[in-house]
CSV table of C-alpha atoms and ligand atoms in Angstrom, one decimal:
chain,number,residue,atom,x,y,z
A,1,MET,CA,1.2,1.5,-6.3
A,2,ALA,CA,1.2,-0.6,-3.1
A,3,LYS,CA,4.5,-1.6,-1.6
A,4,LYS,CA,5.8,-4.0,1.0
A,5,TYR,CA,8.8,-3.1,3.1
A,6,ARG,CA,11.3,-6.0,3.5
A,7,CYS,CA,14.3,-6.0,5.8
A,8,GLY,CA,16.6,-8.8,4.9
A,9,THR,CA,18.7,-8.3,8.0
A,10,CYS,CA,15.7,-8.9,10.3
A,11,LYS,CA,14.0,-11.2,7.8
A,12,THR,CA,10.7,-9.4,8.1
A,13,THR,CA,8.2,-8.1,5.5
A,14,SER,CA,5.4,-5.6,6.1
A,15,GLY,CA,1.9,-5.8,4.8
A,16,TRP,CA,0.9,-3.7,1.8
A,17,LEU,CA,1.5,0.0,2.3
A,18,ASP,CA,0.9,3.1,0.3
A,19,SER,CA,3.8,5.5,-0.5
A,20,ASP,CA,3.5,7.6,2.7
A,21,GLU,CA,2.9,4.6,4.9
A,22,PHE,CA,5.9,2.9,3.3
A,23,LYS,CA,8.2,5.8,4.2
A,24,THR,CA,6.9,6.0,7.7
A,25,HIS,CA,7.2,2.2,8.2
A,26,ARG,CA,10.8,2.2,6.8
A,27,LYS,CA,11.8,5.1,9.1
A,28,THR,CA,10.2,3.5,12.1
A,29,HIS,CA,11.9,0.1,11.4
A,30,ARG,CA,15.3,1.8,10.9
A,31,ASP,CA,14.9,3.8,14.1
A,32,ARG,CA,13.6,0.8,16.2
A,33,PHE,CA,15.8,-2.0,15.0
A,34,HIS,CA,18.9,-0.4,13.4
A,35,GLY,CA,19.5,2.8,15.5
A,36,GLY,CA,18.3,5.0,12.6
A,37,ASP,CA,20.7,3.5,10.0
A,38,ALA,CA,19.6,1.8,6.8
A,39,PRO,CA,20.2,-1.9,6.8
A,40,ASP,CA,22.2,-3.3,3.8
A,41,ASP,CA,19.6,-5.6,2.4
A,42,GLU,CA,16.3,-3.7,2.7
A,43,GLU,CA,13.9,-3.9,-0.2
A,44,SER,CA,10.7,-2.4,-1.4
A,45,LEU,CA,8.5,-5.1,-3.0
A,46,GLN,CA,6.1,-3.5,-5.5
A,47,GLY,CA,2.8,-4.9,-6.6
A,48,THR,CA,-0.9,-4.5,-6.4
A,49,ALA,CA,-2.6,-5.2,-3.1
A,50,PRO,CA,-5.1,-8.0,-3.4
A,51,MET,CA,-8.7,-6.7,-3.4
A,52,PHE,CA,-10.4,-6.6,0.0
A,53,SER,CA,-7.3,-7.9,1.8
A,54,ASN,CA,-6.9,-4.6,3.6
A,55,GLY,CA,-8.3,-1.1,4.0
A,56,VAL,CA,-6.7,0.3,0.9
A,57,GLY,CA,-8.1,-2.4,-1.5
A,58,ALA,CA,-11.6,-2.1,0.0
A,59,ARG,CA,-11.5,1.7,-0.2
A,60,GLU,CA,-10.5,1.6,-3.9
A,61,ALA,CA,-13.1,-1.0,-4.7
A,62,ALA,CA,-15.8,1.2,-3.0
A,63,LEU,CA,-14.6,4.2,-5.0
A,64,ILE,CA,-14.8,2.3,-8.3
A,65,LEU,CA,-18.3,1.0,-7.4
A,66,GLY,CA,-19.4,4.5,-6.5
A,67,ILE,CA,-18.2,5.8,-9.9
A,68,LEU,CA,-20.1,3.0,-11.7
A,69,ILE,CA,-23.3,3.8,-9.9
A,70,VAL,CA,-23.0,7.5,-10.8
A,71,LEU,CA,-22.3,6.6,-14.4
A,72,SER,CA,-25.3,4.2,-14.6
A,73,TYR,CA,-27.6,7.0,-13.2
A,74,MET,CA,-26.3,9.4,-15.8
A,75,TRP,CA,-26.8,6.8,-18.5
A,76,GLU,CA,-30.4,6.3,-17.4
A,77,ALA,CA,-31.1,10.0,-17.2
A,78,LYS,CA,-30.0,10.4,-20.8
A,79,GLY,CA,-32.2,7.6,-22.1
B,1,LIG,ZN1,15.6,-4.7,10.0
């Protein structure tokens, strides 16, 4: 599940991040802008990253396409 990090104090929102990227981004933001403390109104916005809008979406699409190609080869081999 992709997430966006939002800091209401700074009024900034990140791009789509995976779980590890989110944690890193949040820590970096807290360290850089809030002296390592958690701002009161930070949020994680969950959703699905739009396809092809960033590296994650494109990578997932390529994976799905690869699986479909393999399946179609297997299907043809059977017939
Ligand atoms: Zn902030």
